[in-house]
Short mmCIF file of C-alpha atoms in Angstrom, two decimals:
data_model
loop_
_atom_site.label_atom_id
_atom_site.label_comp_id
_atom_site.label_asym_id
_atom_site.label_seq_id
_atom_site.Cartn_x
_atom_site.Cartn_y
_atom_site.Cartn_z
CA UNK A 13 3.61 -19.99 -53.97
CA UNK A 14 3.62 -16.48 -52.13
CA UNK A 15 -0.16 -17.29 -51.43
CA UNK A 16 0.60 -20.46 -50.09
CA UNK A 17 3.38 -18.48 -47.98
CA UNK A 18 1.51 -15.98 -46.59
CA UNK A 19 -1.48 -18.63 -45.11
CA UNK A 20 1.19 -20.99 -43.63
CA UNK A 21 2.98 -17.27 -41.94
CA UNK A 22 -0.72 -16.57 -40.93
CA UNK A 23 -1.37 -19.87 -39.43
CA UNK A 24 2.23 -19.58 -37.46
CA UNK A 25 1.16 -15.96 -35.84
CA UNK A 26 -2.04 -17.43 -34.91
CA UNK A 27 -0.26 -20.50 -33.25
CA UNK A 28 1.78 -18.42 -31.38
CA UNK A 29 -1.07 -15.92 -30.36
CA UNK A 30 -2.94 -19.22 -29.03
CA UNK A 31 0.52 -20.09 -27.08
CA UNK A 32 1.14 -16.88 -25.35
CA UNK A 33 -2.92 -16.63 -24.48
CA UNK A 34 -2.18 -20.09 -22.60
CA UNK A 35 0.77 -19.55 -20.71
CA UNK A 36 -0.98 -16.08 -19.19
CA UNK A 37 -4.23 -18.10 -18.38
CA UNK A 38 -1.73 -21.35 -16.53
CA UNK A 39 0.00 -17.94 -14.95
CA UNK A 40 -2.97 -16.14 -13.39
CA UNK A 41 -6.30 -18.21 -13.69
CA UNK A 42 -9.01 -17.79 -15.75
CA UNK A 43 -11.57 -14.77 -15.21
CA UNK A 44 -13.90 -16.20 -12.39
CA UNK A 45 -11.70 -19.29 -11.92
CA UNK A 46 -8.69 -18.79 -9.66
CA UNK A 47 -8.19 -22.29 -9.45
CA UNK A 48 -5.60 -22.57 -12.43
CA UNK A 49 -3.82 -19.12 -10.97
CA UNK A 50 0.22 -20.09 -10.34
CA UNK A 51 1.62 -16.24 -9.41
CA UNK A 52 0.09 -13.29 -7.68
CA UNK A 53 1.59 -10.08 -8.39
CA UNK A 54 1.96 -7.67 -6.19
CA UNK A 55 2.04 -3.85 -6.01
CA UNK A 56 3.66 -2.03 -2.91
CA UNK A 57 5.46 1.10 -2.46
CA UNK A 58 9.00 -0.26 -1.70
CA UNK A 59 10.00 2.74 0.95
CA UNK A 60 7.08 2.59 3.07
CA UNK A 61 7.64 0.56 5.92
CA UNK A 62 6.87 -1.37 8.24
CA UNK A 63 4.21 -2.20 5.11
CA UNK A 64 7.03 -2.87 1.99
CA UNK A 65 10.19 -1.34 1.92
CA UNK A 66 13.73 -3.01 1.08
CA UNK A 67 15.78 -4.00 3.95
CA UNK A 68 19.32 -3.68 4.29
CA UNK A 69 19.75 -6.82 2.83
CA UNK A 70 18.27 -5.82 -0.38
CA UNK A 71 15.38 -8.11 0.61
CA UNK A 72 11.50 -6.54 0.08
CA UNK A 73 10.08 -7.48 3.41
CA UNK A 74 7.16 -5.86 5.35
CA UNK A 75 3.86 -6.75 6.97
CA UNK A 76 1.76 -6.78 3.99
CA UNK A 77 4.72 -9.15 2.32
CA UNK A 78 4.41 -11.16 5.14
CA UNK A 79 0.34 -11.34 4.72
CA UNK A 80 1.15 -12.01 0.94
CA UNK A 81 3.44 -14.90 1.66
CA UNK A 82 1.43 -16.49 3.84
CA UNK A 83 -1.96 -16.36 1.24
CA UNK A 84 0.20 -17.25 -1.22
CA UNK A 85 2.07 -20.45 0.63
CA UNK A 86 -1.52 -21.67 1.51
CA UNK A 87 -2.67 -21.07 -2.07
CA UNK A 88 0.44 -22.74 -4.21
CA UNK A 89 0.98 -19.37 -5.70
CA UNK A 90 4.36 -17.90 -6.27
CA UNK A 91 4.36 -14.63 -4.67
CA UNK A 92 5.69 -11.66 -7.07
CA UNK A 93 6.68 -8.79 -5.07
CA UNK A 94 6.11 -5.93 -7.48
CA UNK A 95 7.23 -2.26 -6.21
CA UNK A 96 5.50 0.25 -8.03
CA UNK A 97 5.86 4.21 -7.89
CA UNK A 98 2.45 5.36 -6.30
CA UNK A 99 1.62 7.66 -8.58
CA UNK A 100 1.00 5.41 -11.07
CA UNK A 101 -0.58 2.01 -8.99
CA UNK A 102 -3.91 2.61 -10.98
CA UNK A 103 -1.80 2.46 -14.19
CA UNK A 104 -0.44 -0.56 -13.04
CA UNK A 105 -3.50 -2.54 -11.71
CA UNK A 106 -5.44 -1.47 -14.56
CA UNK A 107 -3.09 -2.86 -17.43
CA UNK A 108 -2.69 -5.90 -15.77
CA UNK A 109 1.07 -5.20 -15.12
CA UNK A 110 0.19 -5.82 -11.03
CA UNK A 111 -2.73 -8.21 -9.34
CA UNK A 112 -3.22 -6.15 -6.65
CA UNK A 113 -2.61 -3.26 -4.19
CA UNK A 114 -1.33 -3.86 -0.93
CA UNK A 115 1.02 -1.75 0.95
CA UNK A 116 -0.96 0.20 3.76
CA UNK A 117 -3.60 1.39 0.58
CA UNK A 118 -6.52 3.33 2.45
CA UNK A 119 -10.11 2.19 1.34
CA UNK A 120 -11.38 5.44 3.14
CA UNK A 121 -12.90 7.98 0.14
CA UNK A 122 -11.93 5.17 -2.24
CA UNK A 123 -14.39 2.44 -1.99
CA UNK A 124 -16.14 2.53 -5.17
CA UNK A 125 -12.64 2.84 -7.44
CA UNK A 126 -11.73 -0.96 -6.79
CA UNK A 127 -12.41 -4.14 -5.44
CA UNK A 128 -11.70 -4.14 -1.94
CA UNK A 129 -10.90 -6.81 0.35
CA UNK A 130 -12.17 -6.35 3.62
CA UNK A 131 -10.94 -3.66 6.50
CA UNK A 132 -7.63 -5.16 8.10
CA UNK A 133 -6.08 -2.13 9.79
CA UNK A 134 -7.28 0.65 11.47
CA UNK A 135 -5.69 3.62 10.43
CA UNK A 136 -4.64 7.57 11.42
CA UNK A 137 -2.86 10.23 9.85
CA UNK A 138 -0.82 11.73 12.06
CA UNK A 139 1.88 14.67 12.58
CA UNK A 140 5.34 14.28 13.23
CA UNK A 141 7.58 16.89 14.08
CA UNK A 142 11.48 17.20 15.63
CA UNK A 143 11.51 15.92 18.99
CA UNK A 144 13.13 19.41 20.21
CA UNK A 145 10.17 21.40 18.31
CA UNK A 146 7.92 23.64 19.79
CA UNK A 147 5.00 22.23 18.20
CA UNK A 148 3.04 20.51 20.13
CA UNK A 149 -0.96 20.68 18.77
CA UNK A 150 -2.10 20.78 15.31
CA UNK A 151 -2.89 24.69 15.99
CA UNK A 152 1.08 25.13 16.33
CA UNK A 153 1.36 24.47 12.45
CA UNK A 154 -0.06 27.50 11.24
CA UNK A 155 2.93 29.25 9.27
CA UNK A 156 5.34 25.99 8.62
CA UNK A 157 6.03 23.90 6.16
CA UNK A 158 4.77 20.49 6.66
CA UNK A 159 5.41 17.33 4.08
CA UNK A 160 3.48 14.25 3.20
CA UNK A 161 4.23 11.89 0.27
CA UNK A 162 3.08 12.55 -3.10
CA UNK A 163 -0.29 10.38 -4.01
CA UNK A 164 -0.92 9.68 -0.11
CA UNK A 165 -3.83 9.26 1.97
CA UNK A 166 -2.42 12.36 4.11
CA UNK A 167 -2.19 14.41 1.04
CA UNK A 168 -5.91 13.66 0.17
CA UNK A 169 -7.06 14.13 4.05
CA UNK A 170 -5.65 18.02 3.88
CA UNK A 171 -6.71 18.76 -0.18
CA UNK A 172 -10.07 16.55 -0.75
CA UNK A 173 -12.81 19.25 -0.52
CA UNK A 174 -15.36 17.25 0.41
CA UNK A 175 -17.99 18.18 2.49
CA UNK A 176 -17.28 17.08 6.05
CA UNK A 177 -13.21 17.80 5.57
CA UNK A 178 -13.38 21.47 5.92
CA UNK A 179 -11.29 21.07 9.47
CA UNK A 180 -8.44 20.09 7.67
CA UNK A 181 -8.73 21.89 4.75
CA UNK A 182 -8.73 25.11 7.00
CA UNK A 183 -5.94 23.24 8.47
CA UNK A 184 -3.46 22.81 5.51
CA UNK A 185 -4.57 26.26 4.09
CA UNK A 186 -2.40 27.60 7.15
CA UNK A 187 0.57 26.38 6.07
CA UNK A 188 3.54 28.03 4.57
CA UNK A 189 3.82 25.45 2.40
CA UNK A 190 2.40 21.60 2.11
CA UNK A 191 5.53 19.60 0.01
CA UNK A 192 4.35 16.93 -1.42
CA UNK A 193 7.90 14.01 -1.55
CA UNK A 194 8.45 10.65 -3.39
CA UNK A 195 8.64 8.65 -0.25
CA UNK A 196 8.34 8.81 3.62
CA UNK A 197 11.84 7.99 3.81
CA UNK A 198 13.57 11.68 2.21
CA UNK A 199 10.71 13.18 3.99
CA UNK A 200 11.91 12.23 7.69
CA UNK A 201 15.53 12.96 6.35
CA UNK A 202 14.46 16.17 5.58
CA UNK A 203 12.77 16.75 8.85
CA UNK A 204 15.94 15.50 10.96
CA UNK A 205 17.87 17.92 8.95
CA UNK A 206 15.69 20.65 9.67
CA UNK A 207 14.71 21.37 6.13
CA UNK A 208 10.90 21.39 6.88
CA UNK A 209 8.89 21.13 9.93
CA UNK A 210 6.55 18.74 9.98
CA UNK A 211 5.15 15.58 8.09
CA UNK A 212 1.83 14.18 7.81
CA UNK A 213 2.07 10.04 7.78
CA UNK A 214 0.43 6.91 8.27
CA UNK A 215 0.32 6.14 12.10
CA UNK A 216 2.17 2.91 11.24
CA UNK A 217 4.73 4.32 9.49
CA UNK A 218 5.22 7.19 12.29
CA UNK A 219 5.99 5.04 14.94
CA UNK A 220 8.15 2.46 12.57
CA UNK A 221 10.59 5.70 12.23
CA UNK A 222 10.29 6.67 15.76
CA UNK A 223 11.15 3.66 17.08
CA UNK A 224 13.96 3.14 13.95
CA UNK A 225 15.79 7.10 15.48
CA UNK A 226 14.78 6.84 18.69
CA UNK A 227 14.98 10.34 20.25
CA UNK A 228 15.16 12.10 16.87
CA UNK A 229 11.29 12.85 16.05
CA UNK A 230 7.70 13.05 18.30
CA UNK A 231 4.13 12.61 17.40
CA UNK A 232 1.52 15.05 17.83
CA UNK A 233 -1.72 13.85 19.99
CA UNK A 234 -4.21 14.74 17.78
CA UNK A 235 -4.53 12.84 14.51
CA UNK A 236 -4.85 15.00 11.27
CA UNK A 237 -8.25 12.04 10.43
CA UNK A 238 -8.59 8.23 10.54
CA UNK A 239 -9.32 5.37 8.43
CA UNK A 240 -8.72 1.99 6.94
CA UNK A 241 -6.58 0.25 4.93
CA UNK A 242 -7.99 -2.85 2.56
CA UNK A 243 -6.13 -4.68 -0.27
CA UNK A 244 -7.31 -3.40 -3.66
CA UNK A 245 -7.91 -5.02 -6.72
CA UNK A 246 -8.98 -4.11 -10.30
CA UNK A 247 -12.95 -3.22 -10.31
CA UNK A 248 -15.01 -6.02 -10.90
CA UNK A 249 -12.40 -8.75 -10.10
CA UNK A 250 -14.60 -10.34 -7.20
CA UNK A 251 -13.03 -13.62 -7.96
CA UNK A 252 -9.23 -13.26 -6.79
CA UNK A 253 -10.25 -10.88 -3.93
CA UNK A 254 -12.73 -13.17 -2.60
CA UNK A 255 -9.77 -16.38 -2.86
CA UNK A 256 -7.67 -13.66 -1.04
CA UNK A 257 -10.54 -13.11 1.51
CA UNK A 258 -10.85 -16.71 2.31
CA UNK A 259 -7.32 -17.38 2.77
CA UNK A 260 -6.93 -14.28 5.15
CA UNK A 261 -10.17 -15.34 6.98
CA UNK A 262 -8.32 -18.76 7.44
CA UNK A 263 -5.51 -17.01 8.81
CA UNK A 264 -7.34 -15.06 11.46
CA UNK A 265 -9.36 -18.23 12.67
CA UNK A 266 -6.06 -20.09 12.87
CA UNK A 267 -3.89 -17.44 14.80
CA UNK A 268 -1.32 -16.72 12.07
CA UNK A 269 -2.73 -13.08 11.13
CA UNK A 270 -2.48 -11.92 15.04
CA UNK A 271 1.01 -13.76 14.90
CA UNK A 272 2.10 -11.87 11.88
CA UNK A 273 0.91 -8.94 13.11
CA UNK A 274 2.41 -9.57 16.33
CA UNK A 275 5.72 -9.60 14.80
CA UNK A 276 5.49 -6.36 12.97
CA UNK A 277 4.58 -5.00 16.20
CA UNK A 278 0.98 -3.45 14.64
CA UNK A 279 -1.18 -5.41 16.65
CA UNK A 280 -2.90 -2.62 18.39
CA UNK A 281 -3.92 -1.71 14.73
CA UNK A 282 -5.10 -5.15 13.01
CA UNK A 283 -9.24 -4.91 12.61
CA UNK A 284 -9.87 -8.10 10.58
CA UNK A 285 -11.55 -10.35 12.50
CA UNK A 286 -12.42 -8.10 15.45
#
């Protein structure tokens, strides 16, 4: 009898094993097959707009949402808008917890760590300072304290050693101090309030805060380096980045990527298709 019990308890587990394998494959397609895919999960940094952030409606909203939406509309997929602290988005695409990143994720210095889609934006890091502030060239920044978020592309423009980066290195080596923050958000707060004085950002993001406290900040001419941004996925998964690919390609033929773009006012930026 307990024999008899413990096969008809292992058949069960197995059962169930076989039903939860299922309702993952009807969820996100098959490896190589994106045909069966119902959802795609993504990962974006909720406080970096005008990429993802969470307006004050509570809604997550943003230009790479927007993108998302639209790929997913045209695909049948349920978009899942996943947000994701930075510092762990390899943790996260590599368990399987997240599809994708996209939320203004630079490809530049990255490009054999994932799957990339191709270029979409062109990119600088730039400096940002109060608009009553005396500094007004990179050179000015020697002996302050400047910010950039924790895990960013600005961070790794003024620490990667890398040969050809020595400029900035030089650069960030003149510092008082380079904080590293969560989010671009408490950094600019801490800039308006005087607590540091200067942050290194995303071009897009510099001008989404100066036109958001208009009169309150200024950008610096010279950009700290440039780049681009790309939607990453896992290494290897060709498959969902190239249904991604055509759907975006779709998009640019058709208008609606210069539209969308056009309405998060980063059209001077958008490279796909160009």
């Amino acid at each position: 009898m307990k024999k008899f019990l413990a096969v008809l308890l292992a058949s069960v587990m197995v059962i169930g094993l076989i039903g939860c394998g299922s309702k993952d494959a009807a969820a996100t397609g098959a490896a190589g097959d994106e045909s069966a895919r119902k959802q795609l999960i993504v990962g974006f940094d909720a406080e970096y707009p005008p990429y993802g952030y969470q307006d004050e409606k509570g809604e997550y909203v943003g230009f790479d949402l927007s993108l998302a939406q639209e790929v997913c509309d045209r695909n049948g997929w349920e978009l899942v808008k996943q947000p994701i602290n930075w510092d762990s988005k390899d943790m996260e695409l590599n368990s399987g917890s997240i599809d994708c990143i996209w939320n203004g994720f630079t490809m530049t210095g990255r490009e054999s760590e994932y799957t990339w889609s191709d270029a979409y934006v062109d990119n600088s890091i730039v400096v940002v300072v109060a608009a009553d502030s005396d500094i007004a060239a990179k050179a000015d920044l020697a002996g302050k304290v400047v910010a950039t978020q924790s895990g960013s592309s600005a961070l790794t423009a003024l620490t990667d050693d890398s040969e050809g980066n020595e400029e900035n290195i030089a650069l960030a080596a003149s510092f008082t101090e380079l904080q590293e923050i969560a989010d671009y958000n408490t950094a600019f707060m801490n800039l308006e309030a005087g607590a540091i004085d200067a942050i290194a950002v995303d071009i897009g993001v510099a001008k989404y805060q100066l036109d958001s406290r208009q009169g309150a900040f200024k950008m610096l001419d010279e950009p700290i380096s440039t780049e681009q941004y790309g939607i990453g996925f896992k290494l290897g998964n060709e498959s969902l980045r190239d249904a991604v690919m055509k759907t975006l390609n779709e998009m640019v033929a058709d208008g609606t990527f210069a539209k969308i773009a056009e309405e998060w006012e980063l059209s001077d930026m958008v490279c796909l298709g160009k």
